[in-house]
Coordinates of C-alpha atoms in Angstrom, one line a residue:
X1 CA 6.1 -29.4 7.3
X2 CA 2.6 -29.4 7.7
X3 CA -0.5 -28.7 5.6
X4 CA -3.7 -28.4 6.3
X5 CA -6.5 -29.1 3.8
X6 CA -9.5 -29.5 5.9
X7 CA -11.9 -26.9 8.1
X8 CA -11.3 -29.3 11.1
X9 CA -7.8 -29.3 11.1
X10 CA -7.7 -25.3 10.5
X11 CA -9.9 -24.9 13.6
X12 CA -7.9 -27.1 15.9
X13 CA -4.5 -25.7 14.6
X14 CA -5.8 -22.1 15.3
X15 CA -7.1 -23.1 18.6
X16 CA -2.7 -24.0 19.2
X17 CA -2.4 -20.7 18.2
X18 CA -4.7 -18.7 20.3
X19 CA -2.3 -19.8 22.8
X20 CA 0.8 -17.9 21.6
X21 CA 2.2 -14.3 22.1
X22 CA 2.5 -13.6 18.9
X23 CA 2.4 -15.6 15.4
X24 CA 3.9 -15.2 12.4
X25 CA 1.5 -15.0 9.0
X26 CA 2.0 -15.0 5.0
X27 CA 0.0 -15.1 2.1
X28 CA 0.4 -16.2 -1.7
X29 CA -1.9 -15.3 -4.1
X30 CA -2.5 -14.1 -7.4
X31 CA -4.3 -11.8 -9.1
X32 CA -3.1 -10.9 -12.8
X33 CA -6.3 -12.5 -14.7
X34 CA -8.6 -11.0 -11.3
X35 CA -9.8 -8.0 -9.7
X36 CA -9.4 -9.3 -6.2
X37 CA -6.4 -11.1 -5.0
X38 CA -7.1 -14.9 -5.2
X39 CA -6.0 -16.7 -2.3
X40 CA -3.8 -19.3 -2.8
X41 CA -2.2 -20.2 0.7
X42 CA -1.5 -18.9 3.9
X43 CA 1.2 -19.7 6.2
X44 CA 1.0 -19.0 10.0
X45 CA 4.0 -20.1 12.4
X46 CA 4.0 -20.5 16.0
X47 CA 6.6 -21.1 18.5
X48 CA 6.7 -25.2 17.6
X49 CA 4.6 -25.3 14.6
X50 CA 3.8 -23.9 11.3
X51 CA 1.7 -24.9 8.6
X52 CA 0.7 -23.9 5.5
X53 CA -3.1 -23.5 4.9
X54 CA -4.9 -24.7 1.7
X55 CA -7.7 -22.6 1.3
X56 CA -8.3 -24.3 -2.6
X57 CA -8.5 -27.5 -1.0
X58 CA -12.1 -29.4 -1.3
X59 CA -15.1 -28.1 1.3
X60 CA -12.1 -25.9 2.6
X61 CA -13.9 -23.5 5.1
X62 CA -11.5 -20.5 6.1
X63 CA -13.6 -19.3 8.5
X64 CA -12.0 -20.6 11.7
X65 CA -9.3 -18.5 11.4
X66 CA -11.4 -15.8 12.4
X67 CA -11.0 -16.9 16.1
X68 CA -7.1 -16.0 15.3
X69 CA -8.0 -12.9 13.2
X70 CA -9.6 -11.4 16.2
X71 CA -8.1 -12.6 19.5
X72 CA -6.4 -9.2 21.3
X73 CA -3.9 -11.4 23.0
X74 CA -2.1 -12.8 19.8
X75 CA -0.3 -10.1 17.6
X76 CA 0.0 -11.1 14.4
X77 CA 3.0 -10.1 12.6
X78 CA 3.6 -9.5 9.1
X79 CA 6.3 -8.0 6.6
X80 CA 5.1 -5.3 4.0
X81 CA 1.5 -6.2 5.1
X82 CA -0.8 -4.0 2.4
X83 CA -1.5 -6.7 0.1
X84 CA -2.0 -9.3 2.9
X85 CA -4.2 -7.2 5.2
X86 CA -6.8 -6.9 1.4
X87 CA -6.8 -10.5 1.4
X88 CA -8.3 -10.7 5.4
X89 CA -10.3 -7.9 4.6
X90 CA -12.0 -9.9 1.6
X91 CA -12.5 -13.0 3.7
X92 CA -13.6 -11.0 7.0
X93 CA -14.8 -7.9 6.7
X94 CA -12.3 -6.7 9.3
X95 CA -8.4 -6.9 9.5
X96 CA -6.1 -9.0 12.4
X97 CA -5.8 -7.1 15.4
X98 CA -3.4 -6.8 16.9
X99 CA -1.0 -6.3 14.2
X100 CA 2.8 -5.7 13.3
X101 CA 4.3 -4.9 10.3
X102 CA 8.5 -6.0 10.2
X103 CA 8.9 -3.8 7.5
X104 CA 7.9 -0.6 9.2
X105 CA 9.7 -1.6 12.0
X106 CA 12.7 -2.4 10.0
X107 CA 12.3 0.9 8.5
X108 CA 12.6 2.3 12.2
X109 CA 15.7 0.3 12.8
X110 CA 18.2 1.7 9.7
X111 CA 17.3 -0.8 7.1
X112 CA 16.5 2.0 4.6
X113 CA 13.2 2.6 2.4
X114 CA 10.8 -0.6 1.8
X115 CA 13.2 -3.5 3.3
X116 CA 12.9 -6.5 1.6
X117 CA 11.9 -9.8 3.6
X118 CA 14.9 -11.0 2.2
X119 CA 17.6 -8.3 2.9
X120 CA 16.1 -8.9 6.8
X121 CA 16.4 -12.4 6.2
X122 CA 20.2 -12.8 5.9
X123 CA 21.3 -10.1 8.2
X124 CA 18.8 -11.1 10.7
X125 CA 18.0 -14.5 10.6
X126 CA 21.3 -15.1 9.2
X127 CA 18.8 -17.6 6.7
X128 CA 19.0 -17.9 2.9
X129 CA 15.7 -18.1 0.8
X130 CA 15.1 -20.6 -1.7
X131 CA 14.5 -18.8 -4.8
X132 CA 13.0 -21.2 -7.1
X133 CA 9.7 -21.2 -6.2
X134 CA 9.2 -17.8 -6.1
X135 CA 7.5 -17.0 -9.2
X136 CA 5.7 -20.1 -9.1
X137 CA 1.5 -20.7 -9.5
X138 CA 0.7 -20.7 -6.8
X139 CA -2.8 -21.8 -7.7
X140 CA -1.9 -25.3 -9.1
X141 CA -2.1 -28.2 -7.0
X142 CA -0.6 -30.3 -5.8
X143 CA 2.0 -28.0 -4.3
X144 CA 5.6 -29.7 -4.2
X145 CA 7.6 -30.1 -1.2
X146 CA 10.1 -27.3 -2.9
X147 CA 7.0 -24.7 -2.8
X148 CA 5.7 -25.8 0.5
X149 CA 9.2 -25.1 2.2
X150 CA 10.0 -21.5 0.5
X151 CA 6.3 -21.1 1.6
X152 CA 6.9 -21.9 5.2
X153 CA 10.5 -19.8 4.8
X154 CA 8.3 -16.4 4.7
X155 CA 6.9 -17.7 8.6
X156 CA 9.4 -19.2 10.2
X157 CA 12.5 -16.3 9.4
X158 CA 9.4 -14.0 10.3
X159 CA 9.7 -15.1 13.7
X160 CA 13.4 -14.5 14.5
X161 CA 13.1 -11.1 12.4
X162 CA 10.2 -9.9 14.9
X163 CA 12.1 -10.8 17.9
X164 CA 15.2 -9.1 17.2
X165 CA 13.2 -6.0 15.7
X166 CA 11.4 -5.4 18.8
X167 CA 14.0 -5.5 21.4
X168 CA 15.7 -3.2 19.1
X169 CA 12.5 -0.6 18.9
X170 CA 12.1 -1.1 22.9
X171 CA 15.6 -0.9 23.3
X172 CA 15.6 2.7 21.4
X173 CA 12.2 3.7 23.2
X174 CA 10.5 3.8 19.6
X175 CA 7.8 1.2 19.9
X176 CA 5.1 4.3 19.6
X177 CA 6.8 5.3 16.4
X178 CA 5.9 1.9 15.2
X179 CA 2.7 1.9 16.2
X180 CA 1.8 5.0 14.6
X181 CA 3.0 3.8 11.5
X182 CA 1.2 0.3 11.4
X183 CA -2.2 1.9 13.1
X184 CA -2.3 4.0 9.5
X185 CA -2.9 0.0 7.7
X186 CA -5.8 -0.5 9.7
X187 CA -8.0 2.3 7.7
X188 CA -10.8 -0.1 5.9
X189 CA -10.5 2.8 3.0
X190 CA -7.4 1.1 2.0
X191 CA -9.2 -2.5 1.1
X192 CA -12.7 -0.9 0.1
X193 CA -11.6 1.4 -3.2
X194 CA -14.2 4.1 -3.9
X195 CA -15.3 3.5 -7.7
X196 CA -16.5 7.3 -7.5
X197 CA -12.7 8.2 -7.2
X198 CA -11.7 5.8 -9.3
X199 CA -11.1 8.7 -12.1
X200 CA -7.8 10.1 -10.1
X201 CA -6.0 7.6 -10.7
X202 CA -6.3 8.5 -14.7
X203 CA -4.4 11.6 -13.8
X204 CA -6.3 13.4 -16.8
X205 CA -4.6 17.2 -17.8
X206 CA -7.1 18.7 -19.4
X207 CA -9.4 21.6 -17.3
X208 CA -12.6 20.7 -19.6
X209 CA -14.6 19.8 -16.5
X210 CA -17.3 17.9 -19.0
X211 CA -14.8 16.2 -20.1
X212 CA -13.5 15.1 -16.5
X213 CA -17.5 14.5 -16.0
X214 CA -16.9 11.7 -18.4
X215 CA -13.8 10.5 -17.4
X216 CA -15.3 10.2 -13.8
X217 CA -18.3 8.6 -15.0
X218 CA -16.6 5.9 -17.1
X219 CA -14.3 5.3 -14.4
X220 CA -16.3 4.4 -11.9
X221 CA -18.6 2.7 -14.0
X222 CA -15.2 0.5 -15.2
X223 CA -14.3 -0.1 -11.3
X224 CA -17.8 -1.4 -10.3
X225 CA -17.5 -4.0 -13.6
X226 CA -14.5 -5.3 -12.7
X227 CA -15.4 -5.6 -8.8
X228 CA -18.3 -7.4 -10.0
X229 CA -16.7 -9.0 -12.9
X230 CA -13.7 -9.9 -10.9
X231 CA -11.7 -8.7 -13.9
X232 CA -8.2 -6.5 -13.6
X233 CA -10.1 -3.5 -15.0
X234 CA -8.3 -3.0 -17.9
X235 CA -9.9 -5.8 -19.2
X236 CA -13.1 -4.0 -18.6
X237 CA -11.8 -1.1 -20.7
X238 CA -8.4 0.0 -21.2
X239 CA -7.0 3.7 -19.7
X240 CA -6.1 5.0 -23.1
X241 CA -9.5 4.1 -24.3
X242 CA -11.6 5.3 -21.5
X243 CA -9.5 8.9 -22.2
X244 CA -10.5 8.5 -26.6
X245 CA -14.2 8.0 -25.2
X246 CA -14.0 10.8 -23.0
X247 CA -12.8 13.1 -25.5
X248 CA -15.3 12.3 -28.5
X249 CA -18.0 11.6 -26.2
X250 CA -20.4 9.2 -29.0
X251 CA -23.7 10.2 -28.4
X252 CA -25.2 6.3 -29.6
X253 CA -24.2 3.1 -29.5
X254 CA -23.5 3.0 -33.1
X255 CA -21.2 6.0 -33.1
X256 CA -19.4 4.6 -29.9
X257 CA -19.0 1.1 -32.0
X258 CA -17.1 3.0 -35.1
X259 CA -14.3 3.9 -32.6
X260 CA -11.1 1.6 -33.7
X261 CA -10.0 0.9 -30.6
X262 CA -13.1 0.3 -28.4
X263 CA -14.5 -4.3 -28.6
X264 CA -17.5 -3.9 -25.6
X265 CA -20.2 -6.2 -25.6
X266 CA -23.9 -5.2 -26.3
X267 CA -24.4 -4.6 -22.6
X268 CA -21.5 -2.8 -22.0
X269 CA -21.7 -0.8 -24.5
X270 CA -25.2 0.4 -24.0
X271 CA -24.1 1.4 -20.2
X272 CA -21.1 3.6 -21.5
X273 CA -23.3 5.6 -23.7
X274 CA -25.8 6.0 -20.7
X275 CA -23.1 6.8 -18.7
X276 CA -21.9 9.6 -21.2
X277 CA -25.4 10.9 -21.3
X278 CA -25.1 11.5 -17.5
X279 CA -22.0 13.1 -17.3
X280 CA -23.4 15.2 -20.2
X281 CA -26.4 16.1 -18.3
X282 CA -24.3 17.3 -14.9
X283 CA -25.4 20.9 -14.2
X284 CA -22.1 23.3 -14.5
X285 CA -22.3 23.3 -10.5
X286 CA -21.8 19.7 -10.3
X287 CA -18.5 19.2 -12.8
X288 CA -15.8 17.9 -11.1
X289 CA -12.8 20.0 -11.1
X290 CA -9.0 18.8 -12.0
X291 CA -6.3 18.7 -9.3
X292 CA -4.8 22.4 -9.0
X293 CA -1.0 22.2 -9.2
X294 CA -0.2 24.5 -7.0
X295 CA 2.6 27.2 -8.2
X296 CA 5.4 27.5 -5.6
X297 CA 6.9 30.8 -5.3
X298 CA 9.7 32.0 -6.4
X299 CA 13.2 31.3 -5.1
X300 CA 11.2 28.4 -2.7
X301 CA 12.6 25.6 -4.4
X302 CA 16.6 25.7 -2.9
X303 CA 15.3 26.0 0.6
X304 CA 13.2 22.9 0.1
X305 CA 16.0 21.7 -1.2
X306 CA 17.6 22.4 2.0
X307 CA 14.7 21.3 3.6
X308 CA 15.6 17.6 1.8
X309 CA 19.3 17.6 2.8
X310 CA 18.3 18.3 6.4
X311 CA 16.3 15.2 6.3
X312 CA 18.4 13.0 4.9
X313 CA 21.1 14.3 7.6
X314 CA 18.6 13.7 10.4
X315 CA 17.4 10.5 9.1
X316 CA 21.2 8.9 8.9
X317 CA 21.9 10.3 12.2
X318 CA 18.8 8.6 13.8
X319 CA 18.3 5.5 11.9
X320 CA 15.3 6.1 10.5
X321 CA 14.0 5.7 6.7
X322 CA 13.3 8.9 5.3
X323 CA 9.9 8.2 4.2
X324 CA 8.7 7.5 7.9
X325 CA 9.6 11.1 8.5
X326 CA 8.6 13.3 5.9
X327 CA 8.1 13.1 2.1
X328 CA 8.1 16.0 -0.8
X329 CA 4.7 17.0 0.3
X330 CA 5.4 17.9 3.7
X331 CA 8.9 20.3 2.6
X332 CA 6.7 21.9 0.6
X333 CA 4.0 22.8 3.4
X334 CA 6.8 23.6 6.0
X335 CA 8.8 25.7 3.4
X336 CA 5.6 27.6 2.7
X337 CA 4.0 27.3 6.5
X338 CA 5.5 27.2 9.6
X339 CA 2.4 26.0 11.3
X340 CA 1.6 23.5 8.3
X341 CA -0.6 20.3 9.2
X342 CA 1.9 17.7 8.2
X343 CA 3.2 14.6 10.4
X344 CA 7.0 16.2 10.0
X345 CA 5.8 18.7 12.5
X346 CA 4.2 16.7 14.9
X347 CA 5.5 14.0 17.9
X348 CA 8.9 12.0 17.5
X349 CA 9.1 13.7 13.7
X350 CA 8.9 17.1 15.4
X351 CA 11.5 15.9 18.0
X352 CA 13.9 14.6 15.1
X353 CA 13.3 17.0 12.2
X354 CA 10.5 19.5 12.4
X355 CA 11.6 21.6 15.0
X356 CA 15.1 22.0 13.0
X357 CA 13.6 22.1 9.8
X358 CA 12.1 25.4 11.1
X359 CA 14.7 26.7 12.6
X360 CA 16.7 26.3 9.2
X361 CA 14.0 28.0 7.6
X362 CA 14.1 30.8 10.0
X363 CA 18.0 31.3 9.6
X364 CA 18.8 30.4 13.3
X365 CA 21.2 27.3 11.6
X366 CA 22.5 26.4 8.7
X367 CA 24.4 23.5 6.7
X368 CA 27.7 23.7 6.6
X369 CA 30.6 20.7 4.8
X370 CA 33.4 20.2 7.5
X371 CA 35.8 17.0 6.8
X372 CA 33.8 16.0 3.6
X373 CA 30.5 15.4 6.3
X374 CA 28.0 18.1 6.2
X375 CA 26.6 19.1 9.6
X376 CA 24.2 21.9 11.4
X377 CA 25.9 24.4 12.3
X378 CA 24.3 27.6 14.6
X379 CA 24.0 31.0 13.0
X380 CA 24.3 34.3 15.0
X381 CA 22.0 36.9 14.3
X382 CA 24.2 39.0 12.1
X383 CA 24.9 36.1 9.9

């Protein structure tokens, strides 16, 4: 077991690497007392080597792991990659390229919804993970031999897992499905949030747009604090009291400081009441507008519930998570459109499920129970 603690052996260690196919990489970090995820290692595996990187170590430079980062001939594999690929983003700017996600391919293979690493690891790898260290703090040094080894566990199962995953995907002539799926990770919208949209997440109920005006305002006023701050941002100001401001809107700092629930500092609180004051001041034109739930028509609920049974069927029968083909959103477009803009209608989804889904929308099949198995069965015209 290796680790590395200085910028010189990073550099050579990654220069090793540049020379591989492919590597395998993890992260652990933290972030319940942070906005952004704090780095506290990163494990990359090779063919004959992997370490475990100490990016808290002294005069610790990560940056010659960029070399890695970017190098087109080295994919760099990962499992449920999200909350990794923020961390690369943070340090680089950019994400690794080229990049695989074992989960998604997992998901391609029959593993079902969200695999875990560890579910892939015994059936796979035929491995067993050492659970102790996995809630561990990670941010405490030094790091035991215990927490460096189930460290290194996430890299060096990784690699087995990736072999075995894509000769099963090449096998089945799915490697584009893959693709498709991890290409939608590299979108820098994912890593960068937009504190102007920051007011969604809320979910508010109420149609008062000047009351949304406020919610929106506070919100992103709360997600540019906490970026800044590099606070989890309801330490900023909690949901329930962002909503209580919204609604009684204090019109000065003093009336904003009789509220029970709301503890802001002078500053803060001085920028929630200008923020009120601009949301206040939107012209009607300008108010944004809450999410319209859109009412489905009558007696279109059992055929998306059809719809949902179909897929299931077609997922079992090709190995394929559900998820990866179409969710709730999509049954509702095809139940309402047969030309609807939704992935279950287009490429390998289409081949799989789309083009059926249609056709049992259109009456040409149906879904019949035959041995306790249900099955799609033709219909003749005068069915």
């Amino acid at each position: 077991m290796t680790l590395i603690t200085t910028t010189e052996a990073l550099a050579a260690f990654v220069e090793r690497m540049r020379a591989e196919t492919f590597v395998t990489v993890d992260t652990e970090f933290m972030r319940d007392r942070t906005y952004w995820p704090k780095l506290c290692l990163m494990q990359i595996a090779g063919a004959k080597e992997a370490v475990a990187v100490d990016p808290l170590a002294p005069s610790m430079d990560m940056a010659p792991l960029a070399a890695l980062v970017d190098d087109p001939g080295v994919v760099k594999v990962l499992h449920a990659a999200r909350q990794d690929l923020e961390i690369f983003f943070r340090l680089f700017g950019r994400l690794p390229s080229p990049l695989y996600d074992t989960q998604i391919a997992a998901m391609v293979c029959g593993f079902g919804e969200e695999v875990a690493y560890e579910t892939l690891v015994n059936e796979i790898a035929h491995g067993r993970l050492d659970k102790a260290s996995r809630f561990t703090d990670w941010s405490r040094r030094p790091l035991s031999a215990a927490q460096l080894a189930y460290a290194l566990g996430d890299v060096t199962h990784l690699r087995t897992i990736y072999e075995a995953l894509s000769r099963r995907i090449e096998a089945a002539g799915r490697a584009v499905w893959v693709a498709e799926e991890v290409a939608g990770l590299a979108d820098p919208a994912l890593y960068q949030p937009d504190p102007a949209e920051s007011w969604r997440r809320l979910k508010p109920r109420s149609r008062d747009r000047r009351f949304l005006a406020v919610v929106q305002r506070l919100a992103a006023w709360r997600e540019r604090e906490a970026q800044r701050r590099d606070l989890p941002r309801n330490r900023v100001i909690r949901d329930d009291v962002v909503m209580e401001i919204a609604a009684t809107r204090p019109a000065s700092v003093e009336a904003l400081r009789d509220l029970d629930r709301v503890s802001l500092d002078r500053e803060s609180t001085r920028a929630v009441i200008a923020e009120i004051q601009a949301a206040m001041a939107l012209p009607e034109h300008e108010l944004p507008r809450a999410e319209v739930q859109v009412r489905l028509p009558r007696g279109i609920g059992p055929l998306i519930d059809l719809l949902r049974v179909l897929l299931k069927l077609r997922a079992e029968d090709s190995d394929v998570a559900q998820r990866l083909i179409a969710n709730g959103g999509d049954l509702e477009a095809i139940a309402l459109d047969d030309h609807a803009d939704v992935p279950a209608l287009k490429g390998w989804r289409r081949e799989i499920f789309g083009t059926e889904a249609l056709a049992l929308k259109r009456g040409e099949i149906g879904i019949a129970v035959r041995d306790r198995r249900i099955s799609v069965v033709p219909l003749s015209k005068t069915t």
